[in-house]
PDB file of C-alpha atoms in Angstrom:
ATOM      1  CA  MET A   1      -0.005   0.010   0.022  1.00 49.00           C
ATOM      2  CA  ALA A   2       1.625   3.413  -1.145  1.00 56.00           C
ATOM      3  CA  THR A   3       1.142   6.424   1.229  1.00 62.00           C
ATOM      4  CA  ARG A   4       0.722   9.784  -0.544  1.00 67.00           C
ATOM      5  CA  LEU A   5       1.554  12.817   1.248  1.00 67.00           C
ATOM      6  CA  ASP A   6      -0.581  16.166   0.531  1.00 70.00           C
ATOM      7  CA  PHE A   7       1.764  19.125   0.807  1.00 66.00           C
ATOM      8  CA  THR A   8      -1.245  21.473  -0.062  1.00 68.00           C
ATOM      9  CA  PRO A   9      -1.194  23.125   3.635  1.00 71.00           C
ATOM     10  CA  LEU A  10       2.385  23.907   3.379  1.00 65.00           C
ATOM     11  CA  PHE A  11       2.017  25.626  -0.081  1.00 61.00           C
ATOM     12  CA  ARG A  12      -0.791  27.874   1.544  1.00 62.00           C
ATOM     13  CA  SER A  13       1.540  29.037   4.630  1.00 61.00           C
ATOM     14  CA  SER A  14       5.060  29.133   3.402  1.00 59.00           C
ATOM     15  CA  ILE A  15       6.881  31.644   1.453  1.00 62.00           C
ATOM     16  CA  GLY A  16       9.865  31.151  -0.768  1.00 63.00           C
ATOM     17  CA  PHE A  17       9.903  27.327  -0.242  1.00 63.00           C
ATOM     18  CA  ASP A  18       8.328  26.418  -3.225  1.00 66.00           C
ATOM     19  CA  ARG A  19      11.121  24.685  -4.737  1.00 69.00           C
ATOM     20  CA  MET A  20      11.628  22.511  -1.813  1.00 71.00           C
ATOM     21  CA  LEU A  21       8.187  21.508  -1.376  1.00 67.00           C
ATOM     22  CA  ASP A  22       8.235  20.545  -5.378  1.00 72.00           C
ATOM     23  CA  ALA A  23      11.162  18.327  -4.453  1.00 72.00           C
ATOM     24  CA  LEU A  24       9.315  16.864  -1.497  1.00 72.00           C
ATOM     25  CA  GLU A  25       6.208  16.217  -3.679  1.00 70.00           C
ATOM     26  CA  ALA A  26       8.394  14.906  -6.673  1.00 69.00           C
ATOM     27  CA  ALA A  27      10.348  12.241  -4.381  1.00 67.00           C
ATOM     28  CA  SER A  28       6.941  11.120  -2.634  1.00 64.00           C
ATOM     29  CA  ARG A  29       5.705  10.424  -6.322  1.00 63.00           C
ATOM     30  CA  VAL A  30       8.822   8.399  -7.298  1.00 58.00           C
ATOM     31  CA  GLU A  31       8.217   4.711  -7.178  1.00 55.00           C
ATOM     32  CA  THR A  32      11.011   2.536  -6.447  1.00 55.00           C
ATOM     33  CA  LEU A  33      10.752  -0.698  -8.454  1.00 58.00           C
ATOM     34  CA  ASP A  34      14.332  -1.616  -8.324  1.00 65.00           C
ATOM     35  CA  ASN A  35      16.764  -1.435  -5.653  1.00 76.00           C
ATOM     36  CA  TRP A  36      19.674  -2.406  -7.743  1.00 82.00           C
ATOM     37  CA  PRO A  37      22.705  -1.817  -7.613  1.00 89.00           C
ATOM     38  CA  PRO A  38      23.168  -0.960  -3.753  1.00 91.00           C
ATOM     39  CA  TYR A  39      24.608   2.215  -2.569  1.00 93.00           C
ATOM     40  CA  ASP A  40      25.546   4.267   0.339  1.00 93.00           C
ATOM     41  CA  ILE A  41      25.603   7.838   0.905  1.00 93.00           C
ATOM     42  CA  VAL A  42      28.096   9.175   3.260  1.00 93.00           C
ATOM     43  CA  LYS A  43      28.855  12.696   4.819  1.00 93.00           C
ATOM     44  CA  THR A  44      32.571  12.722   4.944  1.00 93.00           C
ATOM     45  CA  GLY A  45      32.876  16.701   6.350  1.00 92.00           C
ATOM     46  CA  GLU A  46      30.993  19.728   6.891  1.00 90.00           C
ATOM     47  CA  ASP A  47      30.431  20.321   3.001  1.00 90.00           C
ATOM     48  CA  ASP A  48      31.702  16.906   1.738  1.00 93.00           C
ATOM     49  CA  TYR A  49      29.850  13.807   0.556  1.00 95.00           C
ATOM     50  CA  ARG A  50      30.358  10.471  -0.974  1.00 95.00           C
ATOM     51  CA  ILE A  51      28.306   7.949  -2.994  1.00 95.00           C
ATOM     52  CA  ASP A  52      29.561   4.316  -2.950  1.00 96.00           C
ATOM     53  CA  MET A  53      27.717   1.975  -5.284  1.00 96.00           C
ATOM     54  CA  ALA A  54      28.430  -1.560  -5.675  1.00 94.00           C
ATOM     55  CA  VAL A  55      29.018  -2.360  -9.636  1.00 92.00           C
ATOM     56  CA  ALA A  56      30.603  -5.783  -9.344  1.00 88.00           C
ATOM     57  CA  GLY A  57      31.385  -6.973 -13.153  1.00 86.00           C
ATOM     58  CA  PHE A  58      31.103  -3.459 -14.595  1.00 91.00           C
ATOM     59  CA  ALA A  59      34.432  -1.777 -16.136  1.00 91.00           C
ATOM     60  CA  GLU A  60      34.839   1.696 -16.177  1.00 93.00           C
ATOM     61  CA  ASP A  61      34.033   1.943 -19.925  1.00 92.00           C
ATOM     62  CA  ASP A  62      30.478   0.192 -18.947  1.00 93.00           C
ATOM     63  CA  LEU A  63      29.527   3.180 -16.702  1.00 95.00           C
ATOM     64  CA  THR A  64      28.512   6.747 -17.443  1.00 95.00           C
ATOM     65  CA  LEU A  65      28.246   9.547 -14.845  1.00 95.00           C
ATOM     66  CA  THR A  66      26.164  12.724 -15.726  1.00 95.00           C
ATOM     67  CA  GLN A  67      25.275  15.860 -13.800  1.00 93.00           C
ATOM     68  CA  ASP A  68      22.446  17.906 -15.442  1.00 90.00           C
ATOM     69  CA  LYS A  69      21.678  20.871 -13.022  1.00 85.00           C
ATOM     70  CA  ASN A  70      20.793  19.308  -9.694  1.00 86.00           C
ATOM     71  CA  MET A  71      20.218  15.555 -11.018  1.00 90.00           C
ATOM     72  CA  LEU A  72      23.357  13.309 -10.966  1.00 93.00           C
ATOM     73  CA  ILE A  73      22.829  10.261 -13.248  1.00 93.00           C
ATOM     74  CA  VAL A  74      24.660   7.198 -12.807  1.00 95.00           C
ATOM     75  CA  SER A  75      24.040   4.407 -15.407  1.00 94.00           C
ATOM     76  CA  GLY A  76      25.689   1.098 -16.473  1.00 94.00           C
ATOM     77  CA  ARG A  77      25.382  -0.676 -19.761  1.00 92.00           C
ATOM     78  CA  LYS A  78      27.079  -4.124 -20.153  1.00 82.00           C
ATOM     79  CA  GLU A  79      27.786  -5.424 -23.473  1.00 74.00           C
ATOM     80  CA  ALA A  80      26.731  -9.037 -23.878  1.00 64.00           C
ATOM     81  CA  PRO A  81      29.562 -11.216 -24.311  1.00 60.00           C
ATOM     82  CA  GLY A  82      29.946 -12.417 -27.837  1.00 51.00           C
ATOM     83  CA  GLY A  83      31.699 -15.842 -27.355  1.00 52.00           C
ATOM     84  CA  ASP A  84      29.991 -17.119 -24.058  1.00 62.00           C
ATOM     85  CA  ASP A  85      29.111 -20.793 -24.895  1.00 68.00           C
ATOM     86  CA  ALA A  86      28.693 -21.726 -21.187  1.00 75.00           C
ATOM     87  CA  SER A  87      25.603 -23.087 -19.808  1.00 82.00           C
ATOM     88  CA  TYR A  88      24.761 -21.269 -16.512  1.00 79.00           C
ATOM     89  CA  LEU A  89      23.252 -23.606 -13.791  1.00 87.00           C
ATOM     90  CA  TYR A  90      22.744 -20.506 -11.673  1.00 86.00           C
ATOM     91  CA  ARG A  91      23.470 -16.723 -12.485  1.00 79.00           C
ATOM     92  CA  GLY A  92      23.591 -14.897  -9.149  1.00 79.00           C
ATOM     93  CA  ILE A  93      25.983 -11.861 -10.430  1.00 75.00           C
ATOM     94  CA  ALA A  94      23.801  -9.416 -12.018  1.00 73.00           C
ATOM     95  CA  GLY A  95      25.037  -7.840 -15.212  1.00 76.00           C
ATOM     96  CA  ARG A  96      21.889  -6.150 -16.217  1.00 83.00           C
ATOM     97  CA  SER A  97      21.758  -2.374 -17.180  1.00 89.00           C
ATOM     98  CA  PHE A  98      20.796   0.370 -14.598  1.00 92.00           C
ATOM     99  CA  GLU A  99      20.166   3.807 -14.312  1.00 92.00           C
ATOM    100  CA  ARG A 100      20.263   5.379 -10.732  1.00 92.00           C
ATOM    101  CA  ARG A 101      18.949   9.137 -10.295  1.00 91.00           C
ATOM    102  CA  PHE A 102      20.421  11.383  -7.356  1.00 91.00           C
ATOM    103  CA  GLU A 103      18.917  14.701  -6.795  1.00 88.00           C
ATOM    104  CA  LEU A 104      21.521  17.138  -5.703  1.00 90.00           C
ATOM    105  CA  ALA A 105      21.126  20.286  -3.433  1.00 87.00           C
ATOM    106  CA  ASP A 106      22.058  23.725  -4.808  1.00 87.00           C
ATOM    107  CA  HIS A 107      25.603  24.320  -5.201  1.00 88.00           C
ATOM    108  CA  VAL A 108      26.555  20.559  -4.834  1.00 91.00           C
ATOM    109  CA  ARG A 109      28.972  19.491  -7.557  1.00 91.00           C
ATOM    110  CA  VAL A 110      30.899  16.432  -8.469  1.00 94.00           C
ATOM    111  CA  GLU A 111      34.458  16.365  -7.471  1.00 94.00           C
ATOM    112  CA  GLY A 112      35.327  12.937  -9.223  1.00 94.00           C
ATOM    113  CA  ALA A 113      34.795   9.424  -9.451  1.00 96.00           C
ATOM    114  CA  THR A 114      36.698   6.049  -9.002  1.00 96.00           C
ATOM    115  CA  LEU A 115      36.277   2.525  -9.591  1.00 96.00           C
ATOM    116  CA  SER A 116      38.078  -0.058  -7.444  1.00 95.00           C
ATOM    117  CA  ASN A 117      37.415  -3.540  -6.864  1.00 93.00           C
ATOM    118  CA  GLY A 118      33.762  -3.334  -8.141  1.00 91.00           C
ATOM    119  CA  LEU A 119      33.050  -0.173  -5.998  1.00 95.00           C
ATOM    120  CA  LEU A 120      32.091   2.900  -7.735  1.00 96.00           C
ATOM    121  CA  THR A 121      32.940   5.924  -5.461  1.00 97.00           C
ATOM    122  CA  VAL A 122      31.542   9.337  -6.349  1.00 96.00           C
ATOM    123  CA  GLU A 123      32.957  12.449  -4.533  1.00 96.00           C
ATOM    124  CA  LEU A 124      30.610  15.598  -3.986  1.00 94.00           C
ATOM    125  CA  LYS A 125      31.054  18.864  -2.563  1.00 94.00           C
ATOM    126  CA  ARG A 126      28.711  21.685  -1.844  1.00 91.00           C
ATOM    127  CA  GLU A 127      30.079  25.160  -2.380  1.00 90.00           C
ATOM    128  CA  ILE A 128      28.268  27.987  -1.254  1.00 84.00           C
ATOM    129  CA  PRO A 129      28.978  31.315  -3.303  1.00 86.00           C
ATOM    130  CA  GLU A 130      30.375  34.010  -1.053  1.00 84.00           C
ATOM    131  CA  GLU A 131      27.426  36.187  -1.633  1.00 85.00           C
ATOM    132  CA  LEU A 132      25.193  33.617  -0.126  1.00 81.00           C
ATOM    133  CA  LYS A 133      27.198  32.940   2.963  1.00 81.00           C
ATOM    134  CA  PRO A 134      25.924  34.624   6.094  1.00 85.00           C
ATOM    135  CA  ARG A 135      27.690  37.950   6.782  1.00 85.00           C
ATOM    136  CA  ARG A 136      28.098  39.955   9.845  1.00 87.00           C
ATOM    137  CA  ILE A 137      26.268  43.498   9.768  1.00 87.00           C
ATOM    138  CA  GLU A 138      28.000  46.194  11.860  1.00 88.00           C
ATOM    139  CA  ILE A 139      25.746  48.255  14.180  1.00 88.00           C
ATOM    140  CA  ALA A 140      26.773  51.879  14.101  1.00 83.00           C
ATOM    141  CA  SER A 141      27.007  53.805  17.673  1.00 80.00           C
ATOM    142  CA  LEU A 142      24.948  56.373  18.540  1.00 75.00           C
ATOM    143  CA  ALA A 143      27.670  59.027  18.708  1.00 67.00           C
ATOM    144  CA  ALA A 144      28.658  58.125  14.972  1.00 63.00           C
ATOM    145  CA  VAL A 145      24.863  58.816  13.999  1.00 61.00           C
ATOM    146  CA  GLU A 146      24.514  61.949  15.931  1.00 64.00           C
ATOM    147  CA  GLY A 147      27.504  63.535  14.138  1.00 62.00           C
ATOM    148  CA  ALA A 148      26.101  62.763  10.791  1.00 61.00           C
ATOM    149  CA  GLU A 149      23.974  65.378   9.248  1.00 64.00           C
ATOM    150  CA  THR A 150      20.482  64.793   9.383  1.00 59.00           C
ATOM    151  CA  ARG A 151      18.506  64.811   6.080  1.00 63.00           C
ATOM    152  CA  GLN A 152      14.951  65.730   5.641  1.00 62.00           C
ATOM    153  CA  ILE A 153      12.927  64.025   3.330  1.00 64.00           C
ATOM    154  CA  GLU A 154      11.214  66.528   1.123  1.00 67.00           C
ATOM    155  CA  THR A 155       8.133  66.124  -0.675  1.00 65.00           C
ATOM    156  CA  ALA A 156       6.861  67.735  -3.876  1.00 64.00           C
ATOM    157  CA  ARG A 157       4.834  70.732  -3.362  1.00 66.00           C
ATOM    158  CA  GLU A 158       2.598  72.676  -5.691  1.00 68.00           C
ATOM    159  CA  PRO A 159       3.698  76.114  -6.828  1.00 67.00           C
ATOM    160  CA  GLU A 160       1.803  78.844  -4.955  1.00 71.00           C
ATOM    161  CA  PRO A 161      -0.255  80.795  -7.729  1.00 72.00           C
ATOM    162  CA  VAL A 162       1.405  84.213  -8.462  1.00 71.00           C
ATOM    163  CA  ALA A 163      -0.851  87.171  -8.086  1.00 68.00           C
ATOM    164  CA  ALA A 164      -0.820  89.256 -11.431  1.00 61.00           C
TER     165      ALA A 164
END
């Protein structure tokens, strides 16, 4: 039984969170039919992450990583062996094609990827631009404000009629 969440009340009472609520709603609609290949998501530092994916039997040429805006797509396509005349009694090592999608937060980029001993490791880093980082705002002292010239706001007045 699938449970669907209704985010409508949050849309009515929040301002500026449209994108986050859209992402939550989209994530709730995704049906996970296949959980292969298995993977881990690890936070390795304040702004550093790592995805470890078990892709036994795949070579570097069989794997493709693509980052399109905030979506990381990892796909694997294995060529069918041409000269395999063996008759399998049991085939437990999965070699089927796959595509796994990861929604990345804003300002997260892929640093690199490595394949070692059947484990694909994707390094991610969140880099927040300087203009979006918190900044301290200085508060002026009263003495500095009193020393400054006070300006008055003038409103436009209609000219007085000139007596002729």
